[in-house]
mmCIF file of C-alpha atoms in Angstrom:
data_model
loop_
_atom_site.group_PDB
_atom_site.id
_atom_site.type_symbol
_atom_site.label_atom_id
_atom_site.label_comp_id
_atom_site.label_asym_id
_atom_site.label_seq_id
_atom_site.Cartn_x
_atom_site.Cartn_y
_atom_site.Cartn_z
ATOM 1 C CA MET A 182 107.543 104.579 185.459
ATOM 2 C CA ILE A 183 107.070 104.235 181.503
ATOM 3 C CA ARG A 184 104.448 106.348 180.096
ATOM 4 C CA GLN A 185 102.882 106.215 176.479
ATOM 5 C CA ALA A 186 101.754 109.045 174.270
ATOM 6 C CA LEU A 187 99.607 108.335 171.272
ATOM 7 C CA ILE A 188 99.750 110.969 168.508
ATOM 8 C CA SER A 189 97.685 111.691 165.803
ATOM 9 C CA GLY A 190 99.218 113.154 162.697
ATOM 10 C CA GLY A 191 102.580 112.940 161.262
ATOM 11 C CA GLY A 192 103.249 116.606 160.037
ATOM 12 C CA ILE A 193 105.532 119.155 161.462
ATOM 13 C CA GLY A 194 103.564 119.433 164.709
ATOM 14 C CA GLY A 195 103.164 115.693 165.365
ATOM 15 C CA LEU A 196 106.831 114.929 164.734
ATOM 16 C CA ALA A 197 107.607 117.857 166.865
ATOM 17 C CA ALA A 198 105.446 116.447 169.402
ATOM 18 C CA ALA A 199 106.901 113.016 169.133
ATOM 19 C CA LEU A 200 110.791 114.200 169.382
ATOM 20 C CA ALA A 201 109.656 116.340 172.379
ATOM 21 C CA CYS A 202 107.947 113.441 174.190
ATOM 22 C CA THR A 203 110.700 110.940 173.760
ATOM 23 C CA ARG A 204 113.072 113.301 174.863
ATOM 24 C CA ALA A 205 111.137 113.737 178.145
ATOM 25 C CA GLY A 206 111.140 109.964 178.760
ATOM 26 C CA TRP A 207 107.882 108.893 177.236
ATOM 27 C CA GLU A 208 107.523 106.007 174.608
ATOM 28 C CA VAL A 209 105.838 107.361 171.558
ATOM 29 C CA ARG A 210 103.194 105.747 169.050
ATOM 30 C CA LEU A 211 102.342 108.335 166.161
ATOM 31 C CA PHE A 212 99.576 107.545 163.509
ATOM 32 C CA GLU A 213 99.821 108.920 160.303
ATOM 33 C CA GLN A 214 96.851 108.246 157.740
ATOM 34 C CA ALA A 215 98.863 108.975 154.478
ATOM 35 C CA ALA A 216 100.781 106.100 152.852
ATOM 36 C CA ARG A 217 104.185 107.895 153.396
ATOM 37 C CA PHE A 218 105.489 111.092 155.175
ATOM 38 C CA SER A 219 105.320 113.962 153.069
ATOM 39 C CA GLU A 220 104.925 117.604 153.247
ATOM 40 C CA VAL A 221 103.576 120.257 150.550
ATOM 41 C CA GLY A 222 106.231 122.391 148.623
ATOM 42 C CA ALA A 223 105.984 125.582 150.543
ATOM 43 C CA GLY A 224 108.332 127.705 152.571
ATOM 44 C CA ILE A 225 108.103 128.764 155.870
ATOM 45 C CA GLN A 226 109.812 131.287 158.184
ATOM 46 C CA LEU A 227 111.073 130.518 161.740
ATOM 47 C CA GLY A 228 111.944 133.342 164.102
ATOM 48 C CA PRO A 229 114.407 133.086 166.923
ATOM 49 C CA ASN A 230 111.668 131.884 169.209
ATOM 50 C CA VAL A 231 111.500 128.874 167.044
ATOM 51 C CA THR A 232 115.253 128.130 165.902
ATOM 52 C CA ARG A 233 115.962 128.432 169.770
ATOM 53 C CA VAL A 234 113.699 125.473 170.455
ATOM 54 C CA LEU A 235 115.308 123.397 167.459
ATOM 55 C CA GLN A 236 118.783 124.183 168.953
ATOM 56 C CA GLY A 237 117.805 122.578 172.192
ATOM 57 C CA TRP A 238 116.783 119.504 170.228
ATOM 58 C CA ASP A 239 120.246 119.342 168.635
ATOM 59 C CA LEU A 240 118.923 120.312 165.241
ATOM 60 C CA ALA A 241 121.054 123.378 164.622
ATOM 61 C CA GLY A 242 123.374 121.476 162.477
ATOM 62 C CA ALA A 243 120.821 120.023 160.308
ATOM 63 C CA LEU A 244 118.800 123.293 160.036
ATOM 64 C CA ALA A 245 121.965 124.979 158.871
ATOM 65 C CA GLN A 246 122.270 122.613 156.015
ATOM 66 C CA ALA A 247 118.590 122.712 154.921
ATOM 67 C CA ALA A 248 117.726 126.393 155.569
ATOM 68 C CA ALA A 249 118.435 130.142 154.539
ATOM 69 C CA PHE A 250 119.494 132.854 156.917
ATOM 70 C CA PRO A 251 118.357 136.095 155.386
ATOM 71 C CA ASP A 252 120.102 139.243 156.621
ATOM 72 C CA ARG A 253 117.120 141.479 156.628
ATOM 73 C CA LEU A 254 113.546 141.843 156.148
ATOM 74 C CA GLN A 255 112.092 144.605 153.953
ATOM 75 C CA VAL A 256 108.599 145.924 153.731
ATOM 76 C CA ARG A 257 107.705 147.671 150.483
ATOM 77 C CA ASN A 258 104.803 149.399 149.100
ATOM 78 C CA ALA A 259 103.470 147.073 146.501
ATOM 79 C CA VAL A 260 102.193 150.121 144.357
ATOM 80 C CA SER A 261 104.971 152.571 144.316
ATOM 81 C CA GLY A 262 107.981 149.916 145.035
ATOM 82 C CA HIS A 263 109.279 152.340 147.780
ATOM 83 C CA GLU A 264 110.982 150.691 150.695
ATOM 84 C CA LEU A 265 108.951 151.251 154.074
ATOM 85 C CA GLY A 266 110.929 149.672 156.696
ATOM 86 C CA VAL A 267 113.585 147.298 157.355
ATOM 87 C CA LEU A 268 114.508 144.916 160.186
ATOM 88 C CA PRO A 269 117.827 143.525 160.461
ATOM 89 C CA LEU A 270 117.893 139.741 160.713
ATOM 90 C CA GLY A 271 121.343 137.738 160.592
ATOM 91 C CA ASP A 272 123.705 138.379 163.168
ATOM 92 C CA ALA A 273 121.453 141.153 164.639
ATOM 93 C CA MET A 274 118.729 138.597 165.580
ATOM 94 C CA VAL A 275 121.413 136.150 166.839
ATOM 95 C CA GLN A 276 122.908 138.831 169.147
ATOM 96 C CA ARG A 277 119.487 140.242 170.277
ATOM 97 C CA TYR A 278 117.764 136.843 170.871
ATOM 98 C CA GLY A 279 120.425 134.093 171.119
ATOM 99 C CA ALA A 280 119.048 132.236 167.830
ATOM 100 C CA PRO A 281 118.861 132.892 164.065
ATOM 101 C CA TYR A 282 115.870 133.963 161.892
ATOM 102 C CA ALA A 283 115.733 131.111 159.308
ATOM 103 C CA THR A 284 113.542 130.594 156.339
ATOM 104 C CA VAL A 285 113.288 126.904 155.204
ATOM 105 C CA HIS A 286 111.162 124.842 152.724
ATOM 106 C CA ARG A 287 108.502 123.132 154.720
ATOM 107 C CA ALA A 288 109.503 119.533 153.273
ATOM 108 C CA ASP A 289 113.015 119.870 154.660
ATOM 109 C CA LEU A 290 112.010 121.073 157.874
ATOM 110 C CA HIS A 291 109.774 118.041 158.011
ATOM 111 C CA GLN A 292 112.587 115.699 156.810
ATOM 112 C CA LEU A 293 114.926 116.839 159.413
ATOM 113 C CA LEU A 294 112.256 116.018 162.362
ATOM 114 C CA LEU A 295 111.192 113.024 160.991
ATOM 115 C CA ASP A 296 115.241 111.886 160.523
ATOM 116 C CA LYS A 297 115.568 112.781 164.213
ATOM 117 C CA VAL A 298 112.485 111.077 165.445
ATOM 118 C CA ARG A 299 113.583 107.721 163.590
ATOM 119 C CA GLN A 300 116.659 107.889 165.763
ATOM 120 C CA ARG A 301 114.564 107.215 168.541
ATOM 121 C CA MET A 302 114.032 103.828 170.077
ATOM 122 C CA ASP A 303 111.251 104.938 171.840
ATOM 123 C CA ALA A 304 109.238 106.148 168.951
ATOM 124 C CA THR A 305 106.960 103.887 166.694
ATOM 125 C CA LEU A 306 105.655 105.568 163.417
ATOM 126 C CA ASN A 307 102.639 104.114 161.476
ATOM 127 C CA LEU A 308 101.454 105.014 158.355
ATOM 128 C CA ASN A 309 98.035 104.234 156.809
ATOM 129 C CA PHE A 310 96.293 104.551 159.997
ATOM 130 C CA ARG A 311 93.244 107.001 160.383
ATOM 131 C CA LEU A 312 92.315 107.362 163.959
ATOM 132 C CA ALA A 313 88.695 106.797 164.071
ATOM 133 C CA ARG A 314 87.607 107.311 167.682
ATOM 134 C CA PHE A 315 88.846 107.464 171.331
ATOM 135 C CA THR A 316 87.789 106.929 174.806
ATOM 136 C CA GLN A 317 89.197 108.174 178.038
ATOM 137 C CA THR A 318 89.045 107.296 181.609
ATOM 138 C CA GLY A 319 90.775 108.413 184.581
ATOM 139 C CA ASP A 320 93.392 105.755 184.056
ATOM 140 C CA ALA A 321 94.143 105.868 180.327
ATOM 141 C CA VAL A 322 92.943 106.900 177.027
ATOM 142 C CA THR A 323 92.206 104.248 174.081
ATOM 143 C CA VAL A 324 92.187 104.802 170.366
ATOM 144 C CA GLN A 325 90.967 102.633 167.499
ATOM 145 C CA GLY A 326 91.623 103.428 163.983
ATOM 146 C CA ARG A 327 91.022 102.171 160.390
ATOM 147 C CA VAL A 328 94.006 100.585 158.803
ATOM 148 C CA ARG A 329 94.523 99.428 155.097
ATOM 149 C CA SER A 330 97.389 97.935 153.398
ATOM 150 C CA GLY A 331 98.905 99.278 150.200
ATOM 151 C CA GLU A 332 97.270 96.523 148.451
ATOM 152 C CA GLU A 333 93.777 97.470 149.700
ATOM 153 C CA ILE A 334 93.865 101.064 149.077
ATOM 154 C CA GLY A 335 91.243 102.148 146.650
ATOM 155 C CA LYS A 336 89.657 98.485 146.625
ATOM 156 C CA LYS A 337 87.791 98.180 149.829
ATOM 157 C CA PRO A 338 87.140 100.042 153.015
ATOM 158 C CA PRO A 339 89.692 100.103 155.582
ATOM 159 C CA ALA A 340 89.633 97.513 158.255
ATOM 160 C CA TRP A 341 89.101 98.447 161.799
ATOM 161 C CA GLY A 342 92.501 98.026 163.690
ATOM 162 C CA PRO A 343 93.016 96.997 167.333
ATOM 163 C CA GLN A 344 92.256 99.146 170.288
ATOM 164 C CA ILE A 345 95.416 100.996 171.464
ATOM 165 C CA GLU A 346 95.872 102.279 175.027
ATOM 166 C CA GLY A 347 98.235 105.005 176.113
ATOM 167 C CA ASP A 348 98.499 107.627 179.054
ATOM 168 C CA ALA A 349 97.774 110.645 176.773
ATOM 169 C CA LEU A 350 96.552 111.440 173.146
ATOM 170 C CA ILE A 351 97.873 114.366 171.409
ATOM 171 C CA GLY A 352 95.825 115.534 168.298
ATOM 172 C CA ALA A 353 98.416 117.041 165.908
ATOM 173 C CA ASP A 354 96.389 116.335 162.975
ATOM 174 C CA GLY A 355 95.865 119.749 161.524
ATOM 175 C CA LEU A 356 93.420 122.359 160.582
ATOM 176 C CA TRP A 357 90.710 119.706 159.922
ATOM 177 C CA SER A 358 91.284 117.619 163.079
ATOM 178 C CA PRO A 359 89.353 114.737 163.880
ATOM 179 C CA VAL A 360 90.618 114.604 167.497
ATOM 180 C CA ARG A 361 89.419 118.314 167.929
ATOM 181 C CA GLN A 362 85.960 117.202 166.850
ATOM 182 C CA TRP A 363 85.796 114.163 169.073
ATOM 183 C CA LEU A 364 86.936 116.673 171.973
ATOM 184 C CA LEU A 365 85.398 119.923 171.515
ATOM 185 C CA GLY A 366 82.517 119.478 168.775
ATOM 186 C CA ASP A 367 83.057 122.843 167.640
ATOM 187 C CA GLY A 368 82.590 122.538 163.765
ATOM 188 C CA PRO A 369 84.525 122.980 161.000
ATOM 189 C CA PRO A 370 87.269 125.928 160.563
ATOM 190 C CA ARG A 371 86.186 129.278 159.187
ATOM 191 C CA VAL A 372 86.860 130.422 155.432
ATOM 192 C CA THR A 373 88.708 133.919 155.856
ATOM 193 C CA GLY A 374 87.919 135.116 152.503
ATOM 194 C CA HIS A 375 91.750 135.188 151.733
ATOM 195 C CA LEU A 376 93.306 132.942 148.670
ATOM 196 C CA ALA A 377 97.068 132.211 148.802
ATOM 197 C CA TYR A 378 98.924 131.501 145.627
ATOM 198 C CA ARG A 379 102.524 129.831 146.185
ATOM 199 C CA ALA A 380 105.144 129.223 144.222
ATOM 200 C CA LEU A 381 108.707 127.671 144.758
ATOM 201 C CA LEU A 382 111.465 127.403 142.037
ATOM 202 C CA PRO A 383 115.136 127.491 141.805
ATOM 203 C CA GLN A 384 116.665 131.218 141.519
ATOM 204 C CA SER A 385 118.599 130.314 138.791
ATOM 205 C CA ARG A 386 115.413 129.998 136.717
ATOM 206 C CA LEU A 387 114.744 133.652 137.175
ATOM 207 C CA PRO A 388 116.651 136.569 135.926
ATOM 208 C CA GLU A 389 119.373 137.928 138.086
ATOM 209 C CA ARG A 390 117.504 141.035 138.903
ATOM 210 C CA LEU A 391 114.594 139.266 140.412
ATOM 211 C CA ARG A 392 116.913 136.994 142.629
ATOM 212 C CA SER A 393 116.974 137.857 146.090
ATOM 213 C CA GLN A 394 118.310 136.680 149.688
ATOM 214 C CA HIS A 395 116.211 138.950 151.687
ATOM 215 C CA VAL A 396 112.697 138.461 153.252
ATOM 216 C CA THR A 397 110.474 141.102 151.488
ATOM 217 C CA ALA A 398 107.129 142.091 151.804
ATOM 218 C CA TRP A 399 104.883 143.803 149.241
ATOM 219 C CA LEU A 400 101.899 145.506 150.746
ATOM 220 C CA GLY A 401 98.921 146.661 148.480
ATOM 221 C CA PRO A 402 95.348 147.152 148.755
ATOM 222 C CA ARG A 403 93.399 143.931 149.301
ATOM 223 C CA LEU A 404 96.534 141.979 148.796
ATOM 224 C CA HIS A 405 100.344 141.330 149.678
ATOM 225 C CA VAL A 406 103.051 139.331 148.656
ATOM 226 C CA VAL A 407 106.096 137.992 150.295
ATOM 227 C CA GLN A 408 109.103 136.250 149.005
ATOM 228 C CA TYR A 409 112.091 134.632 150.808
ATOM 229 C CA PRO A 410 115.062 132.288 149.907
ATOM 230 C CA VAL A 411 114.942 128.705 151.172
ATOM 231 C CA ARG A 412 117.474 125.740 150.577
ATOM 232 C CA GLY A 413 120.508 127.698 151.160
ATOM 233 C CA GLY A 414 119.323 130.485 149.117
ATOM 234 C CA GLU A 415 119.308 128.373 146.087
ATOM 235 C CA TRP A 416 115.504 128.338 145.866
ATOM 236 C CA LEU A 417 113.138 131.143 146.145
ATOM 237 C CA ASN A 418 109.673 130.931 147.717
ATOM 238 C CA VAL A 419 107.117 133.300 146.793
ATOM 239 C CA VAL A 420 103.258 133.773 148.238
ATOM 240 C CA GLY A 421 100.792 136.013 146.981
ATOM 241 C CA ILE A 422 97.604 136.526 149.004
ATOM 242 C CA VAL A 423 94.436 138.378 147.719
ATOM 243 C CA GLN A 424 91.028 138.869 149.272
ATOM 244 C CA GLY A 425 88.520 136.828 147.523
ATOM 245 C CA ARG A 426 86.515 133.638 147.910
ATOM 246 C CA LEU A 427 86.002 130.532 145.540
ATOM 247 C CA ASP A 428 82.526 129.636 144.093
ATOM 248 C CA ALA A 429 80.274 127.007 145.968
ATOM 249 C CA ALA A 430 81.306 124.340 143.601
ATOM 250 C CA SER A 431 84.873 124.932 143.789
ATOM 251 C CA SER A 432 84.933 125.258 147.682
ATOM 252 C CA ALA A 433 83.066 122.066 148.633
ATOM 253 C CA ASP A 434 86.162 120.047 149.447
ATOM 254 C CA LEU A 435 88.201 122.701 151.300
ATOM 255 C CA ASP A 436 89.949 120.019 153.562
ATOM 256 C CA ASN A 437 91.729 118.588 150.319
ATOM 257 C CA TRP A 438 92.253 121.866 148.561
ATOM 258 C CA ASP A 439 95.562 122.242 147.036
ATOM 259 C CA HIS A 440 95.398 122.974 143.261
ATOM 260 C CA ALA A 441 97.689 123.697 140.571
ATOM 261 C CA THR A 442 96.656 127.039 138.821
ATOM 262 C CA ASN A 443 97.840 129.734 136.541
ATOM 263 C CA ALA A 444 97.403 132.421 138.867
ATOM 264 C CA GLN A 445 95.529 134.705 136.498
ATOM 265 C CA ALA A 446 93.541 136.126 139.375
ATOM 266 C CA LEU A 447 96.815 136.822 141.200
ATOM 267 C CA ARG A 448 98.006 138.602 138.113
ATOM 268 C CA ALA A 449 94.969 140.501 137.726
ATOM 269 C CA ALA A 450 94.745 141.725 141.320
ATOM 270 C CA LEU A 451 98.377 143.017 140.913
ATOM 271 C CA ALA A 452 97.699 144.911 137.505
ATOM 272 C CA GLY A 453 98.210 148.353 139.449
ATOM 273 C CA THR A 454 101.344 147.374 141.218
ATOM 274 C CA CYS A 455 105.008 148.357 140.456
ATOM 275 C CA ALA A 456 106.997 146.907 137.802
ATOM 276 C CA PRO A 457 109.469 144.932 139.614
ATOM 277 C CA LEU A 458 106.668 142.998 141.602
ATOM 278 C CA GLN A 459 104.766 142.315 138.310
ATOM 279 C CA ASP A 460 108.220 141.143 136.907
ATOM 280 C CA LEU A 461 108.648 138.598 139.803
ATOM 281 C CA ILE A 462 105.013 137.236 139.296
ATOM 282 C CA ASN A 463 104.907 136.902 135.647
ATOM 283 C CA ALA A 464 108.285 135.411 135.684
ATOM 284 C CA ILE A 465 106.985 132.182 137.493
ATOM 285 C CA ASP A 466 104.881 129.814 135.520
ATOM 286 C CA ALA A 467 103.850 127.186 138.258
ATOM 287 C CA TRP A 468 101.568 128.160 140.944
ATOM 288 C CA ARG A 469 99.545 126.351 143.729
ATOM 289 C CA LEU A 470 96.250 127.877 145.184
ATOM 290 C CA TRP A 471 95.189 127.583 148.770
ATOM 291 C CA VAL A 472 91.937 128.750 150.421
ATOM 292 C CA LEU A 473 92.862 130.137 153.556
ATOM 293 C CA CYS A 474 91.061 129.093 157.016
ATOM 294 C CA ASP A 475 91.388 129.726 160.590
ATOM 295 C CA ARG A 476 89.422 129.835 163.794
ATOM 296 C CA PRO A 477 88.898 132.455 166.247
ATOM 297 C CA PRO A 478 91.831 133.067 168.855
ATOM 298 C CA LEU A 479 91.544 130.634 171.606
ATOM 299 C CA GLN A 480 89.142 131.486 174.551
ATOM 300 C CA GLY A 481 90.442 129.300 177.254
ATOM 301 C CA ALA A 482 92.729 126.427 178.432
ATOM 302 C CA GLN A 483 90.077 124.150 177.918
ATOM 303 C CA GLN A 484 90.053 124.633 174.026
ATOM 304 C CA GLN A 485 93.764 122.869 174.196
ATOM 305 C CA ALA A 486 93.582 119.885 176.677
ATOM 306 C CA GLN A 487 90.889 118.152 178.440
ATOM 307 C CA GLY A 488 91.618 115.149 180.743
ATOM 308 C CA ARG A 489 94.093 112.825 178.926
ATOM 309 C CA VAL A 490 93.485 114.594 175.465
ATOM 310 C CA ALA A 491 95.778 117.629 174.284
ATOM 311 C CA LEU A 492 95.511 119.599 170.940
ATOM 312 C CA LEU A 493 98.729 121.155 169.480
ATOM 313 C CA GLY A 494 99.620 123.259 166.417
ATOM 314 C CA ASP A 495 96.897 123.705 163.971
ATOM 315 C CA ALA A 496 94.399 121.424 165.667
ATOM 316 C CA ALA A 497 94.412 123.812 168.602
ATOM 317 C CA HIS A 498 94.953 127.123 167.109
ATOM 318 C CA PRO A 499 95.022 127.361 163.257
ATOM 319 C CA MET A 500 95.884 130.957 162.260
ATOM 320 C CA ARG A 501 96.612 133.198 159.373
ATOM 321 C CA PRO A 502 99.953 133.494 157.913
ATOM 322 C CA TYR A 503 100.426 137.283 158.755
ATOM 323 C CA LEU A 504 103.057 136.840 161.342
ATOM 324 C CA ALA A 505 104.777 133.667 159.993
ATOM 325 C CA GLN A 506 104.156 131.732 163.249
ATOM 326 C CA GLY A 507 101.924 128.846 162.261
ATOM 327 C CA ALA A 508 104.785 126.195 162.438
ATOM 328 C CA GLY A 509 106.490 127.967 165.001
ATOM 329 C CA MET A 510 103.492 127.952 167.587
ATOM 330 C CA ALA A 511 103.199 123.904 166.925
ATOM 331 C CA ILE A 512 107.069 123.676 167.680
ATOM 332 C CA GLU A 513 106.447 125.789 170.797
ATOM 333 C CA ASP A 514 103.580 123.839 171.909
ATOM 334 C CA ALA A 515 105.449 120.530 171.290
ATOM 335 C CA ALA A 516 108.598 121.928 173.555
ATOM 336 C CA GLU A 517 106.069 122.738 176.444
ATOM 337 C CA LEU A 518 104.441 119.689 176.161
ATOM 338 C CA GLY A 519 107.434 117.492 176.386
ATOM 339 C CA ARG A 520 108.446 119.573 179.524
ATOM 340 C CA VAL A 521 105.255 119.091 181.473
ATOM 341 C CA LEU A 522 105.040 115.236 180.271
ATOM 342 C CA GLY A 523 108.740 114.952 181.626
ATOM 343 C CA GLN A 524 107.537 116.078 184.915
ATOM 344 C CA ALA A 525 104.624 113.397 184.655
ATOM 345 C CA LEU A 526 107.082 110.755 185.099
ATOM 346 C CA ASP A 527 106.596 111.286 188.787
ATOM 347 C CA PRO A 528 103.952 109.296 190.130
ATOM 348 C CA ALA A 529 102.684 111.957 192.157
ATOM 349 C CA LEU A 530 101.863 114.138 189.125
ATOM 350 C CA ASP A 531 99.095 112.851 187.246
ATOM 351 C CA VAL A 532 98.898 113.331 183.448
ATOM 352 C CA PRO A 533 95.618 115.019 183.309
ATOM 353 C CA THR A 534 96.889 117.495 185.413
ATOM 354 C CA MET A 535 100.304 118.103 183.692
ATOM 355 C CA LEU A 536 98.285 118.398 180.304
ATOM 356 C CA ALA A 537 95.985 120.862 181.766
ATOM 357 C CA ARG A 538 99.422 122.846 182.720
ATOM 358 C CA TYR A 539 100.524 122.474 179.059
ATOM 359 C CA ALA A 540 97.116 124.333 178.020
ATOM 360 C CA LEU A 541 97.295 126.830 180.710
ATOM 361 C CA ASN A 542 100.844 127.773 179.613
ATOM 362 C CA ARG A 543 100.325 127.984 175.998
ATOM 363 C CA TRP A 544 96.666 129.240 175.213
ATOM 364 C CA GLN A 545 97.269 132.932 176.012
ATOM 365 C CA ARG A 546 100.191 133.090 173.949
ATOM 366 C CA ASN A 547 98.872 131.152 171.148
ATOM 367 C CA ALA A 548 95.614 133.226 171.299
ATOM 368 C CA ARG A 549 97.756 136.279 171.126
ATOM 369 C CA VAL A 550 99.569 135.115 167.881
ATOM 370 C CA GLN A 551 96.215 134.394 166.439
ATOM 371 C CA ALA A 552 94.863 137.735 167.122
ATOM 372 C CA ARG A 553 98.019 139.561 165.972
ATOM 373 C CA ALA A 554 97.943 137.573 162.707
ATOM 374 C CA ILE A 555 94.594 138.860 161.774
ATOM 375 C CA ARG A 556 95.398 142.156 162.672
ATOM 376 C CA ASN A 557 98.421 142.112 160.421
ATOM 377 C CA GLY A 558 96.250 140.842 157.758
ATOM 378 C CA GLN A 559 94.190 144.141 157.906
ATOM 379 C CA ILE A 560 97.309 146.270 157.979
ATOM 380 C CA PHE A 561 98.928 144.724 155.069
ATOM 381 C CA HIS A 562 95.805 144.912 152.849
ATOM 382 C CA ALA A 563 94.752 148.563 154.022
ATOM 383 C CA ASP A 564 93.632 151.004 151.640
ATOM 384 C CA GLY A 565 92.783 154.893 152.020
ATOM 385 C CA LEU A 566 93.815 156.765 155.139
ATOM 386 C CA VAL A 567 94.710 153.553 156.901
ATOM 387 C CA ARG A 568 97.296 152.626 154.189
ATOM 388 C CA TRP A 569 98.818 156.031 154.138
ATOM 389 C CA GLY A 570 99.047 155.970 157.926
ATOM 390 C CA ARG A 571 100.435 152.441 157.838
ATOM 391 C CA ASP A 572 103.417 153.663 155.354
ATOM 392 C CA ALA A 573 104.022 156.710 157.417
ATOM 393 C CA ALA A 574 104.482 154.800 160.650
ATOM 394 C CA LEU A 575 106.829 152.407 158.951
ATOM 395 C CA LYS A 576 108.910 154.984 157.445
ATOM 396 C CA LEU A 577 109.391 156.605 160.861
ATOM 397 C CA LEU A 578 109.637 153.692 163.048
ATOM 398 C CA GLY A 579 110.134 150.938 160.719
ATOM 399 C CA GLU A 580 112.440 148.518 162.722
ATOM 400 C CA ARG A 581 110.559 149.223 166.100
ATOM 401 C CA LEU A 582 107.446 148.160 164.761
ATOM 402 C CA LEU A 583 108.851 145.168 162.552
ATOM 403 C CA ASP A 584 110.836 143.864 165.727
ATOM 404 C CA LEU A 585 108.450 141.740 168.138
ATOM 405 C CA PRO A 586 110.538 141.075 171.384
ATOM 406 C CA TRP A 587 107.344 139.576 172.868
ATOM 407 C CA LEU A 588 107.255 137.033 170.407
ATOM 408 C CA TYR A 589 110.933 136.528 169.536
ATOM 409 C CA GLY A 590 112.251 136.586 172.957
ATOM 410 C CA GLY A 591 110.515 133.250 173.553
ATOM 411 C CA THR A 592 107.520 132.058 175.433
#
């Protein structure tokens, strides 16, 4: 029996879903609204729960060439500069969890997934295709989109494309997912009140004393900064997150928000922090600003799949970046999706039942990660007695608090 999955979205989650589905014996038709496949220039962390999945997809070699593999994660007080706690990574993660802890440029991870999907004869990738609606019955799901050629872009509205039928529709179309709205109708994501300043640059552009091969998290009142190497350690990714909001005029188009900035607000927020952190931030000229949005933790499986339609990654469970698991949960989703859809090749097991099983197997873990990310943000940005207690606990129990067996050990 030949089954066909329709996937909306060509980001990391969509490509991971395409790879998992084809490996499970399904045909895939993926639809991406952009004119080319690309990812923004930012780094991501991949715990062993995620790299283990990539290993299973025969991507260990490609990841080894693209990523960095830091040997430690250190937490420091942003005001005093003192080290609070350390989690060994490197060989310690491999020995404990059977897979490494990696840090990678988002675009590099996207490219290695794209290359792998393009090798699959049973995957068709469609660009300039914006899904506009879907209908589902007990037997099939049908989508229709608007398509425009390169010559038409910017000149006239896109034309309606043909109706396309499949056995399942996977909404992997991100934070502002249209598929989610058609399925759940629960409105836009919420604005968290946190702003993220991101920078990515060759370490050779930095003074020797500011270069690093570690993951370092600097925790300060109402802010924190994370830095780590990517691209084999040759580049440094830096993210500074502060509490604050944009004015109404600036925030009118949040779904397209990705702006260059001089990071003056970040530098001002860091005015009372230690010299090494300020030196790092002041040494970087090019920054981009994101407004962080999320949704409340999932409340049930019905929020991740209904009938022949399932949601994956940020479309299902957008989360704050304080557990470094946004991309990781999308990849875990894809692995579970491939597992259950492989079983759906059996005529005795219908697709809606297997998508319901996918949601049942994923929603509680995703909700736990969402909730823990929110809690981490409160702890990272704490002040007063809470901040004092946090620092004391990390000094006493650093590795025990920073290691997360429930997360890194797998699903």
